[in-house]
Every structure is written in C-alpha cells, then in structure tokens.
Short mmCIF file of C-alpha atoms and ligand atoms in Angstrom, two decimals:
data_model
loop_
_atom_site.label_atom_id
_atom_site.label_comp_id
_atom_site.label_asym_id
_atom_site.label_seq_id
_atom_site.Cartn_x
_atom_site.Cartn_y
_atom_site.Cartn_z
CA MET T 151 6.30 -40.51 -0.53
CA PRO T 152 8.24 -39.92 -4.39
CA GLU T 153 11.60 -39.40 -3.85
CA LEU T 154 12.47 -35.37 -2.91
CA PRO T 155 14.80 -33.36 -5.03
CA PRO T 156 18.58 -33.67 -3.82
CA LEU T 157 19.61 -31.06 -1.00
CA PRO T 158 22.77 -30.13 -2.89
CA PRO T 159 23.60 -27.87 -4.96
CA LEU T 160 22.18 -24.85 -3.50
CA GLY T 161 22.29 -21.51 -4.31
CA PRO T 162 20.92 -18.66 -6.21
CA GLU T 163 19.47 -21.52 -8.88
CA VAL T 164 17.49 -23.05 -6.20
CA VAL T 165 15.90 -19.53 -5.34
CA ASP T 166 15.38 -18.64 -8.85
CA GLU T 167 13.29 -21.85 -9.14
CA PHE T 168 11.19 -20.82 -6.23
CA THR T 169 10.43 -17.51 -7.63
CA ARG T 170 9.43 -19.02 -11.02
CA THR T 171 7.30 -21.42 -10.23
CA ILE T 172 5.65 -20.41 -6.92
CA TYR T 173 6.23 -16.58 -5.18
CA GLY T 174 7.01 -14.58 -8.39
CA ARG T 175 9.64 -11.96 -8.39
CA THR T 176 9.90 -9.28 -5.61
CA PRO T 177 10.69 -6.09 -7.43
CA PRO T 178 13.67 -4.07 -6.25
CA GLY T 179 12.83 -0.63 -4.88
CA GLY T 180 10.37 0.31 -2.22
CA GLU T 181 12.14 2.71 -0.08
CA LEU T 182 11.20 3.95 3.38
CA ALA T 183 10.56 7.52 3.03
CA GLU T 184 9.13 8.39 6.50
CA VAL T 185 8.52 7.04 10.29
CA VAL T 186 5.73 9.08 11.94
CA LEU T 187 5.80 8.43 15.76
CA ARG T 188 2.00 8.58 16.66
CA SER T 189 2.15 7.61 20.52
CA ARG T 190 4.06 6.29 22.90
CA GLU T 191 3.21 5.07 26.45
CA ASP T 192 6.28 4.01 28.84
CA GLY T 193 6.23 0.86 31.44
CA VAL T 194 2.96 -0.68 30.00
CA LEU T 195 2.23 -4.41 31.04
CA ASP T 196 3.15 -3.98 34.47
CA GLY T 197 6.43 -1.72 33.67
CA THR T 198 7.78 -4.61 31.44
CA ALA T 199 7.31 -2.54 27.94
CA ASP T 200 6.99 0.93 26.14
CA ARG T 201 4.74 0.81 23.28
CA LEU T 202 5.04 2.87 20.64
CA ARG T 203 3.02 3.41 17.68
CA HIS T 204 4.25 4.80 14.32
CA ARG T 205 2.94 5.72 10.81
CA ALA T 206 5.30 4.75 8.03
CA THR T 207 5.54 5.90 4.38
CA ILE T 208 7.08 3.69 1.88
CA ARG T 209 7.93 5.51 -1.38
CA CYS T 210 7.40 2.93 -4.40
CA PRO T 211 7.86 3.31 -8.18
CA LEU T 212 4.03 4.27 -8.82
CA GLY T 213 3.24 5.80 -5.35
CA THR T 214 3.42 5.69 -1.98
CA LEU T 215 2.00 2.90 0.62
CA GLU T 216 1.19 4.12 4.31
CA PHE T 217 0.55 1.83 6.89
CA ASP T 218 0.25 1.62 10.66
CA THR T 219 2.79 -0.25 13.25
CA LEU T 220 2.62 -1.21 16.84
CA LEU T 221 6.11 -1.92 18.49
CA HIS T 222 6.38 -2.96 22.05
CA LEU T 223 10.15 -2.57 23.52
CA PRO T 224 11.32 -4.24 26.81
CA SER T 225 11.76 -1.81 29.25
CA GLY T 226 15.25 -0.92 30.22
CA VAL T 227 16.98 -2.67 27.25
CA ALA T 228 19.67 -0.58 25.45
CA ALA T 229 19.48 -2.57 22.11
CA ALA T 230 16.98 -5.37 21.99
CA PRO T 231 16.79 -8.07 19.24
CA VAL T 232 13.37 -7.62 17.27
CA VAL T 233 10.77 -9.74 15.73
CA VAL T 234 8.83 -8.17 13.11
CA ILE T 235 5.42 -10.21 12.71
CA LEU T 236 2.26 -9.35 10.41
CA ASN T 237 -0.59 -9.85 12.13
CA PHE T 238 -4.00 -10.67 10.68
CA GLU T 239 -6.77 -8.66 12.80
CA GLY T 240 -4.96 -5.44 12.85
CA ASN T 241 -2.40 -4.23 15.60
CA ASP T 242 -5.04 -3.49 18.21
CA GLU T 243 -6.06 -7.45 18.34
CA THR T 244 -2.60 -8.48 19.21
CA LEU T 245 -2.70 -6.64 22.56
CA THR T 246 -4.69 -9.58 23.44
CA SER T 247 -3.29 -12.60 21.16
CA PHE T 248 0.49 -11.89 21.52
CA PRO T 249 2.24 -12.98 24.88
CA TYR T 250 3.65 -9.11 25.07
CA ARG T 251 4.58 -9.51 28.24
CA LYS T 252 6.36 -12.78 28.53
CA ILE T 253 8.26 -11.70 25.11
CA ALA T 254 9.48 -8.22 26.85
CA GLU T 255 10.68 -10.18 30.06
CA ALA T 256 12.38 -12.19 27.86
CA GLY T 257 14.18 -8.97 26.41
CA TYR T 258 12.82 -9.17 22.67
CA ALA T 259 10.83 -6.31 20.95
CA VAL T 260 8.12 -6.80 18.47
CA LEU T 261 7.10 -4.94 15.78
CA THR T 262 3.89 -5.49 13.77
CA ALA T 263 1.40 -4.17 11.13
CA HIS T 264 -1.73 -5.70 9.41
CA TYR T 265 -1.46 -7.77 6.36
CA GLN T 266 -4.03 -6.33 4.50
CA GLN T 267 -2.60 -2.69 4.83
CA ILE T 268 0.07 -3.78 2.69
CA GLU T 269 -1.97 -6.18 0.36
CA PRO T 270 -5.17 -6.83 0.41
CA ASP T 271 -6.08 -11.15 0.60
CA ASP T 272 -8.28 -11.23 -2.12
CA PRO T 273 -8.30 -12.67 -5.32
CA ASN T 274 -10.00 -9.59 -6.50
CA PRO T 275 -8.67 -6.90 -4.13
CA PRO T 276 -11.56 -3.59 -4.12
CA ALA T 277 -8.26 -1.84 -4.09
CA PRO T 278 -5.19 -2.41 -4.91
CA GLY T 279 -2.03 -2.98 -2.70
CA VAL T 280 1.55 -2.38 -2.70
CA ARG T 281 1.65 -4.51 -5.69
CA GLY T 282 0.03 -2.14 -7.69
CA LEU T 283 2.94 0.15 -6.90
CA PHE T 284 5.33 -1.25 -9.21
CA PRO T 285 5.39 -1.90 -12.82
CA ALA T 286 4.94 -4.98 -14.75
CA GLU T 287 5.62 -7.41 -11.87
CA THR T 288 4.34 -11.09 -11.33
CA TRP T 289 4.65 -11.45 -7.75
CA GLY T 290 1.94 -13.01 -5.40
CA ALA T 291 0.49 -11.69 -2.20
CA VAL T 292 2.53 -13.92 -0.32
CA ALA T 293 5.89 -12.38 -1.98
CA ALA T 294 4.50 -8.98 -1.14
CA TRP T 295 3.79 -9.79 2.66
CA ALA T 296 6.94 -11.37 2.70
CA TRP T 297 8.43 -7.62 1.34
CA ALA T 298 6.88 -6.15 4.05
CA LEU T 299 8.57 -8.24 6.82
CA SER T 300 11.78 -6.61 5.23
CA ARG T 301 10.44 -2.86 5.17
CA LEU T 302 9.11 -3.37 9.05
CA LEU T 303 12.88 -4.48 9.43
CA ASP T 304 13.79 -1.13 7.62
CA ILE T 305 11.14 0.68 10.19
CA ALA T 306 12.74 -0.93 13.19
CA SER T 307 16.23 0.16 12.41
CA THR T 308 15.35 3.56 12.62
CA VAL T 309 14.09 3.22 16.39
CA ASP T 310 16.55 3.92 19.47
CA GLY T 311 16.15 0.52 21.29
CA ILE T 312 16.18 -2.07 18.69
CA ASP T 313 19.53 -4.00 17.40
CA PRO T 314 18.62 -4.06 13.77
CA GLU T 315 21.32 -6.72 13.44
CA ARG T 316 19.54 -9.27 16.04
CA ALA T 317 16.83 -9.62 13.91
CA VAL T 318 14.01 -12.55 14.11
CA ALA T 319 10.74 -12.78 11.11
CA LEU T 320 7.86 -15.00 12.27
CA GLY T 321 4.77 -15.52 10.89
CA HIS T 322 1.64 -17.90 11.11
CA SER T 323 -0.48 -19.94 8.48
CA ARG T 324 -0.47 -18.21 5.43
CA LEU T 325 1.63 -15.45 7.27
CA GLY T 326 4.27 -17.90 7.90
CA LYS T 327 4.43 -18.96 4.48
CA ALA T 328 5.76 -15.24 4.07
CA ALA T 329 7.79 -15.35 6.95
CA LEU T 330 10.24 -18.22 5.47
CA TRP T 331 10.09 -16.28 2.18
CA ALA T 332 11.26 -13.25 3.68
CA GLY T 333 13.66 -15.13 5.31
CA VAL T 334 15.41 -16.60 2.04
CA GLN T 335 15.46 -13.57 0.23
CA ASP T 336 16.70 -10.76 3.48
CA GLU T 337 20.12 -11.63 4.66
CA ARG T 338 19.50 -9.24 7.48
CA PHE T 339 17.10 -12.00 9.28
CA GLY T 340 19.22 -14.18 11.79
CA LEU T 341 16.54 -16.20 12.45
CA THR T 342 13.40 -17.32 10.44
CA VAL T 343 10.32 -18.99 12.53
CA SER T 344 7.59 -20.39 10.83
CA ASN T 345 4.06 -21.32 12.45
CA ASP T 346 1.54 -23.82 11.29
CA SER T 347 2.83 -22.65 7.99
CA GLY T 348 1.89 -25.58 6.07
CA CYS T 349 1.30 -25.95 2.01
CA CYS T 350 4.13 -23.51 0.16
CA GLY T 351 5.14 -23.09 4.21
CA ALA T 352 7.74 -25.49 5.71
CA ALA T 353 5.58 -28.55 4.36
CA LEU T 354 6.66 -30.77 2.04
CA PHE T 355 5.06 -31.14 -1.44
CA ARG T 356 5.86 -34.68 -1.93
CA HIS T 357 4.68 -35.77 1.64
CA PRO T 358 0.93 -36.64 1.07
CA GLY T 359 -1.54 -35.31 3.94
CA GLY T 360 -2.98 -31.83 4.45
CA GLU T 361 -3.45 -29.01 1.75
CA ASP T 362 -2.20 -29.77 -1.92
CA ILE T 363 -1.51 -27.64 -4.76
CA GLU T 364 -4.72 -28.17 -5.79
CA ALA T 365 -6.41 -26.89 -3.34
CA ILE T 366 -4.33 -23.94 -2.42
CA THR T 367 -4.17 -22.72 -6.17
CA ARG T 368 -7.96 -22.94 -6.27
CA ARG T 369 -8.96 -21.24 -3.18
CA PHE T 370 -6.12 -18.73 -2.88
CA PRO T 371 -4.80 -17.81 -6.58
CA HIS T 372 -3.75 -14.29 -5.61
CA TRP T 373 -1.11 -15.72 -3.46
CA PHE T 374 1.71 -17.26 -6.24
CA VAL T 375 2.29 -16.78 -9.64
CA PRO T 376 -0.46 -17.85 -11.78
CA SER T 377 1.38 -20.82 -13.83
CA PHE T 378 1.60 -22.21 -10.15
CA ALA T 379 -1.85 -24.28 -10.87
CA GLN T 380 -0.12 -26.11 -13.31
CA TYR T 381 1.39 -28.17 -10.78
CA ALA T 382 -1.90 -29.18 -9.43
CA GLY T 383 -2.03 -33.31 -9.00
CA LYS T 384 1.58 -33.18 -10.16
CA GLU T 385 3.53 -32.13 -6.96
CA ASP T 386 6.23 -34.96 -7.93
CA GLU T 387 7.03 -32.81 -10.76
CA LEU T 388 7.80 -29.46 -9.69
CA PRO T 389 11.24 -28.54 -9.92
CA VAL T 390 11.71 -28.05 -6.08
CA ASP T 391 10.34 -28.70 -2.73
CA GLN T 392 10.06 -27.40 0.60
CA HIS T 393 13.38 -28.74 2.34
CA GLN T 394 15.47 -26.88 -0.48
CA LEU T 395 13.40 -23.67 0.84
CA LEU T 396 14.54 -24.12 4.48
CA ALA T 397 17.52 -25.04 3.08
CA SER T 398 18.10 -22.09 1.43
CA ILE T 399 17.96 -19.86 4.60
CA ALA T 400 21.22 -21.58 5.85
CA PRO T 401 23.54 -20.78 7.75
CA ARG T 402 21.15 -18.29 8.96
CA ARG T 403 18.95 -19.93 11.55
CA VAL T 404 15.30 -21.35 10.96
CA TYR T 405 12.91 -22.80 13.56
CA VAL T 406 9.57 -24.50 12.46
CA CYS T 407 7.11 -24.89 14.92
CA SER T 408 3.51 -27.75 13.95
CA ALA T 409 0.81 -28.54 15.82
CA GLU T 410 -0.37 -32.22 16.78
CA ASP T 411 -4.10 -31.10 15.43
CA ASP T 412 -3.02 -28.93 12.69
CA ALA T 413 -3.84 -31.46 9.78
CA TRP T 414 -4.54 -29.36 7.19
CA ALA T 415 -0.58 -27.83 7.65
CA ASP T 416 0.86 -31.65 7.42
CA PRO T 417 2.68 -31.57 10.36
CA ASP T 418 4.51 -34.74 9.45
CA GLY T 419 5.53 -32.94 5.93
CA GLU T 420 6.81 -30.19 8.22
CA TYR T 421 8.67 -32.52 10.21
CA LEU T 422 10.82 -34.53 7.29
CA ALA T 423 11.26 -31.17 5.73
CA VAL T 424 13.06 -29.97 8.58
CA GLU T 425 14.87 -33.39 8.42
CA ALA T 426 15.77 -33.38 4.89
CA ALA T 427 17.30 -29.52 5.29
CA ARG T 428 19.21 -30.24 8.39
CA PRO T 429 22.76 -31.24 6.41
CA ALA T 430 22.49 -27.67 5.19
CA PHE T 431 22.49 -26.05 8.67
CA GLY T 432 25.78 -26.05 11.48
CA PRO T 433 24.96 -27.69 14.65
CA GLY T 434 21.69 -25.87 15.95
CA GLY T 435 20.98 -24.14 13.09
CA ILE T 436 17.68 -25.58 12.55
CA GLY T 437 14.47 -26.23 15.27
CA TYR T 438 11.52 -27.67 15.28
CA HIS T 439 8.89 -28.48 17.54
CA ILE T 440 5.45 -30.06 17.75
CA ARG T 441 2.55 -29.13 20.34
CA PRO T 442 -0.72 -30.30 21.36
CA GLY T 443 -3.90 -28.55 20.09
CA GLY T 444 -4.80 -27.06 16.68
CA HIS T 445 -3.83 -24.31 14.31
CA ALA T 446 -2.78 -20.90 16.10
CA LEU T 447 0.17 -19.24 17.45
CA LEU T 448 0.11 -19.43 21.03
CA GLU T 449 2.63 -18.44 24.22
CA GLU T 450 4.11 -21.81 23.67
CA ASP T 451 5.02 -21.51 20.13
CA TRP T 452 6.55 -18.09 20.71
CA MET T 453 8.37 -18.71 23.84
CA LYS T 454 10.12 -22.04 22.52
CA ALA T 455 11.00 -20.16 19.13
CA LEU T 456 12.51 -17.12 21.05
CA ALA T 457 14.00 -19.76 23.40
CA PHE T 458 15.94 -21.25 20.54
C1 GCU F 187 -6.02 -21.56 4.73
C2 GCU F 187 -5.10 -22.02 3.77
C3 GCU F 187 -3.62 -22.29 4.51
C4 GCU F 187 -3.37 -21.48 4.98
C5 GCU F 187 -4.21 -20.99 6.18
C6 GCU F 187 -4.00 -19.73 7.00
O1 GCU F 187 -6.30 -22.91 5.57
O2 GCU F 187 -5.41 -23.39 3.01
O3 GCU F 187 -2.57 -22.61 3.47
O4 GCU F 187 -1.94 -21.01 5.41
O5 GCU F 187 -5.71 -20.59 5.53
O6 GCU F 187 -3.52 -19.05 6.61
O7 GCU F 187 -4.61 -19.61 8.54
#
C-alpha cells in the first residue's frame, strides 16, 4: 500500500480538500418551513414505541422540497437520543428491515426518510432533486443526502420526546458515505456511524481491494464532483485519504461497521482507516466491528453501534 497522507495537520483545510476533490460544496440555506403531523400510533411494537408520520417542507433558494418522514419514539422516554437515517426503499419498507423494537428498548428514537425523495439516484434524473433548488452549485448526490441528514435532525428537533443534543447520523453503503460526510460537516452529530460504506466512505483509497475510483466514477458519476473522475487509477495522487475524513469528525465520535464477505466495500481498508485515524480521537472516540456475512445493515450492526 502506498504511504498515506499524514494525519496532522487536520482542520478546515483538509475538509476543504474533500469538498473540492470528492463531494462538492454544500450550499448554505435550506430552511425547515413546516413539519405537519400526518398520523400518530402510540404503543406499537407491543407497547415499546410510538410511531409518527410527518410531511416536511424545506424552503430552498429556488423552490421548496417536500418529503415524508417516519419516526419511532421509545415509549415513556421524555427526551430520547435520536438516530437519523435515510432508507433505500421507502419508509414503510423499514418497518420490516430495521429492528425498531430492539432500538426502542435500548431507548433510542429513529427518524427516517427515503433518500430518493431528496435527490434521485440517477446520473440523468427524470426530475431534479434538491440540487436543482440551489443556484449554480457543484455538490454531488452523496453531499445532497448528507445535507438531508442534517434536515432530518432539524425536523427531529421540533418533536417532543427527542433530545436533539444526542444525535446520531447513521447510513448503510452509499448512504454510509453520506453519513460520514454529514458527520464531518454538522457538529450537532455526537456520533456518526457508517455501515459497509466502502469506497468514498470509510475505506482507504490507497488500500487496494474492492471498488476503486475508476469503477465508482464510471457507474455513479452523479455522486461526486465531475473532476473526481480524473483520479481514476491514480489513487496515490489524491490529496487526501479516508482516515483523514474519519479524523475530521474528532473529537466527536465515529463508529465503523464492516462485514467479512463484503469484499466490494474493502473491510480491510475500512479497518486500516479506523486505525490510522485513531490518534485524532480521545479514548473511546472511534470504534469498529466486523461481523460474518455480507453487504447489509443488520440488527447486529445497529445494536453494536448503539451500544458504542
Ligand atoms: C454499489 C457501489 C457502492 C455502494 C453500494 C451500495 O455497490 O459500487 O459504492 O456503496 O452500491 O450503496 O449498496
């Protein structure tokens, strides 16, 4: 493996370099205009949680963005810490794929929205997403999803029963890349969790294995700034590497989850990034696990991350 860029000095310059080279600049603005309660069911999941659905409106410079959220609050908790997470298949699909009951029993609230209601995951989207609501900006879709995690926290902050001072940004795979970028930029997140986030997430570019810049920019050009593709096959010329991304979140906490059979996300490269970032954190500031199995966000991943 080629030598990694040095960990120090960290600071705004390193974050600027990630902005310029990979993710693009997130524009200022985007205000929460309205959060409308659509439904509320108390005592679901055998009385462990209350389930609320909201419709949120965000006012952006060139128009408004509307999307639906699904919130689970742990029953009987006055001010619960909250996990914000985007989902892949729609809010209702999380009712069968997220371990809501176990999460509620652990005392956490979860607020989720469907990622493509924010920004389509398509190099030639049929309709523009939130990026079309800001003038002349160059952010990629990963940055738009990261922006959405911050908006989810804005929404959570308006709801009774949540303690917005204890907020977790969590994401799987491409949305794990977004969670890390949200964690770097939004200091309200006390814990950032990436699950199987791989290339442009927690995995080192300079560690060979799994997806590389050529593959990711060819298949998903809309995720990043267009100029990122010029580093295809030139990983060791990148001015940054992902241990610096993790370290940029310090002193706030980070937890990285890998899976043994998820070679495409390069679990070894994720582990090495965590170890290279570790000196930037205080004791217990960064954690890691690897579990058997493949590319998925499983109950084990949720519960280990929340226990951390
Ligand atoms: C593809 C892509 C990865 C991404 C993953 C996912 O495999 O190459 O970069 O993380 O999709 O989002 O599931």
